[in-house]
Amino acid sequence: NKPLKVDFDFGQGFTSVNLAQQADNKFYDAAHDLTVATVLNEQGVATFNVTSSKPFRYRLQFASEAKKLENGQQRFFDIYTDSLTHLDVADEDSKDQAIKWSGIDYNYHLFAVYFEKETNLIYKNNLNSTLSLLSNKSENAVSFNVVFVKKDYDYLASLGHNLQNSVDFGIWGFFAVWILKGLQYFYTWFPNYGVSILL
């Protein structure tokens, strides 16, 4: 149930499925003829491919707890469309949007689900500290990727899908990215951050 729960609606409301393992990376729910195949790639991304002969809707539900420290660290739910939207945990909001990725953001760490292509979903931020993403049409297949990482700008950029935009450089973000790249360049020649910062 935490931090991510996935439910399916086969026409009678959202419910969990009971998966039995068929092979190393393949699971099956006989009641709904639903197959889940998983892949963990070298970059640490887990991909879930879900298929069924019966049309279904799906719901991804993130669950967290509100947290805000005196140093400014705060936990958010993130929605990325054409830009990043931070949603306060335990707040209320909803919208129907084309979403590229979504997840739980806690300053230096990101737990996110992203899709290979932009996906129209209804999102609902709830007072019970959950964020739900619901498909608004039935289909026979869905594929999504899950990543849980420290926010390394270059690593997130290598994954694509604008995940690097979860790194908040503030209002001077454009310049900060180039300063970061310069710092990294000097560090390759002088592996000391103090010297790299001076240069």
mmCIF file of C-alpha atoms in Angstrom:
data_model
loop_
_atom_site.group_PDB
_atom_site.id
_atom_site.type_symbol
_atom_site.label_atom_id
_atom_site.label_comp_id
_atom_site.label_asym_id
_atom_site.label_seq_id
_atom_site.Cartn_x
_atom_site.Cartn_y
_atom_site.Cartn_z
ATOM 1 C CA ASN A 1 0.000 0.000 0.000
ATOM 2 C CA LYS A 2 2.980 2.344 0.338
ATOM 3 C CA PRO A 3 4.415 4.100 -1.513
ATOM 4 C CA LEU A 4 2.543 2.819 -4.599
ATOM 5 C CA LYS A 5 -0.587 0.733 -5.005
ATOM 6 C CA VAL A 6 -1.994 -0.368 -8.375
ATOM 7 C CA ASP A 7 -5.679 -1.277 -8.763
ATOM 8 C CA PHE A 8 -7.723 -2.371 -11.773
ATOM 9 C CA ASP A 9 -11.361 -1.893 -12.806
ATOM 10 C CA PHE A 10 -12.839 -4.579 -15.046
ATOM 11 C CA GLY A 11 -16.269 -2.936 -14.978
ATOM 12 C CA GLN A 12 -17.171 -3.500 -11.329
ATOM 13 C CA GLY A 13 -15.055 -0.880 -9.586
ATOM 14 C CA PHE A 14 -11.381 -0.734 -8.678
ATOM 15 C CA THR A 15 -9.957 -3.780 -6.959
ATOM 16 C CA SER A 16 -6.579 -5.348 -6.286
ATOM 17 C CA VAL A 17 -5.531 -8.399 -8.308
ATOM 18 C CA ASN A 18 -4.091 -11.635 -6.926
ATOM 19 C CA LEU A 19 -0.938 -12.470 -8.845
ATOM 20 C CA ALA A 20 0.702 -15.881 -8.976
ATOM 21 C CA GLN A 21 4.269 -16.170 -10.235
ATOM 22 C CA GLN A 22 4.573 -18.008 -13.562
ATOM 23 C CA ALA A 23 8.250 -17.384 -14.269
ATOM 24 C CA ASP A 24 11.134 -15.286 -12.934
ATOM 25 C CA ASN A 25 9.659 -12.027 -14.224
ATOM 26 C CA LYS A 26 6.090 -12.969 -15.073
ATOM 27 C CA PHE A 27 2.954 -12.999 -12.921
ATOM 28 C CA TYR A 28 -0.646 -13.962 -13.674
ATOM 29 C CA ASP A 29 -4.142 -13.348 -12.293
ATOM 30 C CA ALA A 30 -6.450 -16.099 -13.598
ATOM 31 C CA ALA A 31 -9.676 -14.390 -12.492
ATOM 32 C CA HIS A 32 -9.081 -11.503 -14.900
ATOM 33 C CA ASP A 33 -6.731 -13.184 -17.401
ATOM 34 C CA LEU A 34 -4.200 -10.497 -16.479
ATOM 35 C CA THR A 35 -0.453 -10.883 -16.991
ATOM 36 C CA VAL A 36 2.256 -8.673 -15.476
ATOM 37 C CA ALA A 37 5.764 -8.894 -16.925
ATOM 38 C CA THR A 38 8.582 -7.050 -15.163
ATOM 39 C CA VAL A 39 12.035 -5.925 -16.227
ATOM 40 C CA LEU A 40 14.758 -4.252 -14.146
ATOM 41 C CA ASN A 41 17.300 -2.577 -16.432
ATOM 42 C CA GLU A 42 20.926 -1.608 -15.815
ATOM 43 C CA GLN A 43 19.926 1.957 -14.927
ATOM 44 C CA GLY A 44 17.796 0.745 -12.012
ATOM 45 C CA VAL A 45 14.443 1.344 -13.696
ATOM 46 C CA ALA A 46 11.688 -1.225 -13.119
ATOM 47 C CA THR A 47 9.282 -1.618 -16.051
ATOM 48 C CA PHE A 48 5.847 -3.197 -15.635
ATOM 49 C CA ASN A 49 3.946 -4.436 -18.703
ATOM 50 C CA VAL A 50 0.336 -5.302 -17.900
ATOM 51 C CA THR A 51 -1.925 -7.080 -20.418
ATOM 52 C CA SER A 52 -5.335 -8.732 -20.296
ATOM 53 C CA SER A 53 -7.870 -10.150 -22.744
ATOM 54 C CA LYS A 54 -10.486 -8.198 -20.767
ATOM 55 C CA PRO A 55 -10.536 -4.375 -21.082
ATOM 56 C CA PHE A 56 -9.631 -2.597 -17.840
ATOM 57 C CA ARG A 57 -9.073 0.793 -16.310
ATOM 58 C CA TYR A 58 -6.190 1.257 -13.881
ATOM 59 C CA ARG A 59 -5.422 3.410 -10.862
ATOM 60 C CA LEU A 60 -1.970 4.244 -9.539
ATOM 61 C CA GLN A 61 -2.137 5.476 -5.961
ATOM 62 C CA PHE A 62 0.811 7.083 -4.207
ATOM 63 C CA ALA A 63 0.658 7.181 -0.404
ATOM 64 C CA SER A 64 2.897 9.281 1.803
ATOM 65 C CA GLU A 65 2.887 11.536 4.850
ATOM 66 C CA ALA A 66 3.144 15.309 5.014
ATOM 67 C CA LYS A 67 6.584 16.385 6.185
ATOM 68 C CA LYS A 68 8.192 19.808 6.409
ATOM 69 C CA LEU A 69 11.449 20.522 8.236
ATOM 70 C CA GLU A 70 12.812 23.809 9.564
ATOM 71 C CA ASN A 71 15.568 23.784 6.919
ATOM 72 C CA GLY A 72 12.939 24.002 4.151
ATOM 73 C CA GLN A 73 12.876 20.332 3.184
ATOM 74 C CA GLN A 74 9.337 19.378 2.277
ATOM 75 C CA ARG A 75 7.659 16.320 0.816
ATOM 76 C CA PHE A 76 5.435 16.855 -2.238
ATOM 77 C CA PHE A 77 3.459 14.888 -4.747
ATOM 78 C CA ASP A 78 4.735 15.798 -8.229
ATOM 79 C CA ILE A 79 2.854 15.912 -11.518
ATOM 80 C CA TYR A 80 4.810 16.625 -14.695
ATOM 81 C CA THR A 81 2.936 17.716 -17.823
ATOM 82 C CA ASP A 82 4.670 20.493 -19.789
ATOM 83 C CA SER A 83 5.969 21.814 -16.488
ATOM 84 C CA LEU A 84 6.359 20.550 -12.937
ATOM 85 C CA THR A 85 3.538 20.980 -10.432
ATOM 86 C CA HIS A 86 4.161 20.403 -6.718
ATOM 87 C CA LEU A 87 1.074 19.291 -4.791
ATOM 88 C CA ASP A 88 1.087 19.492 -1.000
ATOM 89 C CA VAL A 89 0.618 16.118 0.661
ATOM 90 C CA ALA A 90 -2.777 15.952 2.437
ATOM 91 C CA ASP A 91 -4.198 18.717 0.243
ATOM 92 C CA GLU A 92 -7.122 18.483 -2.186
ATOM 93 C CA ASP A 93 -6.995 18.993 -5.952
ATOM 94 C CA SER A 94 -8.000 17.188 -9.145
ATOM 95 C CA LYS A 95 -7.578 17.577 -12.895
ATOM 96 C CA ASP A 96 -7.694 15.649 -16.157
ATOM 97 C CA GLN A 97 -4.325 16.052 -17.892
ATOM 98 C CA ALA A 98 -1.778 14.495 -20.212
ATOM 99 C CA ILE A 99 0.859 13.327 -17.710
ATOM 100 C CA LYS A 100 4.465 12.378 -18.491
ATOM 101 C CA TRP A 101 5.453 11.369 -14.967
ATOM 102 C CA SER A 102 4.314 11.625 -11.372
ATOM 103 C CA GLY A 103 5.572 10.661 -7.948
ATOM 104 C CA ILE A 104 6.720 11.526 -4.450
ATOM 105 C CA ASP A 105 9.385 14.223 -4.175
ATOM 106 C CA TYR A 106 11.388 14.808 -1.006
ATOM 107 C CA ASN A 107 14.054 17.392 -1.890
ATOM 108 C CA TYR A 108 17.002 15.077 -2.623
ATOM 109 C CA HIS A 109 15.074 11.903 -3.455
ATOM 110 C CA LEU A 110 12.446 11.018 -6.035
ATOM 111 C CA PHE A 111 10.091 8.063 -6.281
ATOM 112 C CA ALA A 112 8.407 8.337 -9.673
ATOM 113 C CA VAL A 113 6.288 6.527 -12.229
ATOM 114 C CA TYR A 114 6.790 7.553 -15.839
ATOM 115 C CA PHE A 115 5.231 6.489 -19.106
ATOM 116 C CA GLU A 116 6.976 5.983 -22.444
ATOM 117 C CA LYS A 117 4.524 8.438 -23.981
ATOM 118 C CA GLU A 118 2.328 11.140 -22.491
ATOM 119 C CA THR A 119 -0.800 9.550 -21.005
ATOM 120 C CA ASN A 120 -4.180 11.164 -20.334
ATOM 121 C CA LEU A 121 -5.064 10.550 -16.700
ATOM 122 C CA ILE A 122 -7.299 12.017 -14.041
ATOM 123 C CA TYR A 123 -5.306 12.926 -10.958
ATOM 124 C CA LYS A 124 -6.842 13.396 -7.525
ATOM 125 C CA ASN A 125 -4.853 14.720 -4.586
ATOM 126 C CA ASN A 126 -6.676 13.619 -1.454
ATOM 127 C CA LEU A 127 -6.872 14.783 2.157
ATOM 128 C CA ASN A 128 -5.838 11.272 3.305
ATOM 129 C CA SER A 129 -2.271 11.877 1.980
ATOM 130 C CA THR A 130 -2.745 9.914 -1.235
ATOM 131 C CA LEU A 131 -2.456 10.934 -4.876
ATOM 132 C CA SER A 132 -4.477 8.855 -7.350
ATOM 133 C CA LEU A 133 -3.906 8.689 -11.106
ATOM 134 C CA LEU A 134 -6.842 7.102 -12.934
ATOM 135 C CA SER A 135 -7.097 6.104 -16.571
ATOM 136 C CA ASN A 136 -10.253 7.532 -18.100
ATOM 137 C CA LYS A 137 -10.794 4.814 -20.708
ATOM 138 C CA SER A 138 -10.649 1.021 -20.778
ATOM 139 C CA GLU A 139 -7.779 -0.705 -22.569
ATOM 140 C CA ASN A 140 -6.133 -4.124 -22.768
ATOM 141 C CA ALA A 141 -2.570 -3.088 -21.951
ATOM 142 C CA VAL A 142 -0.590 -0.543 -19.983
ATOM 143 C CA SER A 143 3.132 -0.107 -19.479
ATOM 144 C CA PHE A 144 4.836 2.086 -16.896
ATOM 145 C CA ASN A 145 8.269 2.525 -15.345
ATOM 146 C CA VAL A 146 9.180 2.989 -11.683
ATOM 147 C CA VAL A 147 12.342 4.648 -10.401
ATOM 148 C CA PHE A 148 13.499 5.503 -6.853
ATOM 149 C CA VAL A 149 16.687 7.558 -6.785
ATOM 150 C CA LYS A 150 18.782 10.273 -5.265
ATOM 151 C CA LYS A 151 18.324 13.291 -7.501
ATOM 152 C CA ASP A 152 21.381 13.247 -9.732
ATOM 153 C CA TYR A 153 20.663 15.707 -12.568
ATOM 154 C CA ASP A 154 22.707 13.876 -15.226
ATOM 155 C CA TYR A 155 21.341 10.454 -14.279
ATOM 156 C CA LEU A 156 17.747 11.683 -14.410
ATOM 157 C CA ALA A 157 18.422 13.427 -17.734
ATOM 158 C CA SER A 158 19.796 10.139 -19.121
ATOM 159 C CA LEU A 159 16.441 8.468 -18.377
ATOM 160 C CA GLY A 160 14.630 11.060 -20.505
ATOM 161 C CA HIS A 161 11.014 12.118 -20.038
ATOM 162 C CA ASN A 162 12.154 15.378 -18.331
ATOM 163 C CA LEU A 163 12.715 13.627 -15.008
ATOM 164 C CA GLN A 164 15.674 15.977 -14.410
ATOM 165 C CA ASN A 165 13.160 18.789 -13.921
ATOM 166 C CA SER A 166 12.507 17.347 -10.458
ATOM 167 C CA VAL A 167 15.843 18.935 -9.466
ATOM 168 C CA ASP A 168 14.938 22.418 -8.237
ATOM 169 C CA PHE A 169 17.652 24.969 -9.021
ATOM 170 C CA GLY A 170 15.424 27.906 -8.081
ATOM 171 C CA ILE A 171 14.754 31.008 -10.169
ATOM 172 C CA TRP A 172 18.285 30.947 -11.642
ATOM 173 C CA GLY A 173 17.864 27.385 -12.878
ATOM 174 C CA PHE A 174 19.067 28.039 -16.438
ATOM 175 C CA PHE A 175 22.426 29.408 -15.207
ATOM 176 C CA ALA A 176 22.690 26.876 -12.382
ATOM 177 C CA VAL A 177 22.617 23.937 -14.805
ATOM 178 C CA TRP A 178 25.594 25.359 -16.742
ATOM 179 C CA ILE A 179 27.440 26.126 -13.511
ATOM 180 C CA LEU A 180 26.861 22.518 -12.441
ATOM 181 C CA LYS A 181 28.203 21.231 -15.758
ATOM 182 C CA GLY A 182 31.277 23.459 -15.366
ATOM 183 C CA LEU A 183 31.828 22.192 -11.828
ATOM 184 C CA GLN A 184 31.581 18.599 -13.023
ATOM 185 C CA TYR A 185 34.026 19.293 -15.858
ATOM 186 C CA PHE A 186 36.672 20.770 -13.536
ATOM 187 C CA TYR A 187 36.118 17.901 -11.076
ATOM 188 C CA THR A 188 37.142 15.394 -13.778
ATOM 189 C CA TRP A 189 40.561 17.150 -13.972
ATOM 190 C CA PHE A 190 40.907 18.131 -10.295
ATOM 191 C CA PRO A 191 38.968 15.584 -8.176
ATOM 192 C CA ASN A 192 38.448 18.034 -5.324
ATOM 193 C CA TYR A 193 35.212 20.009 -5.083
ATOM 194 C CA GLY A 194 36.892 22.878 -3.231
ATOM 195 C CA VAL A 195 39.358 23.399 -6.115
ATOM 196 C CA SER A 196 36.597 22.841 -8.711
ATOM 197 C CA ILE A 197 34.413 25.502 -7.075
ATOM 198 C CA LEU A 198 37.277 28.001 -7.106
ATOM 199 C CA LEU A 199 37.971 27.324 -10.771
#
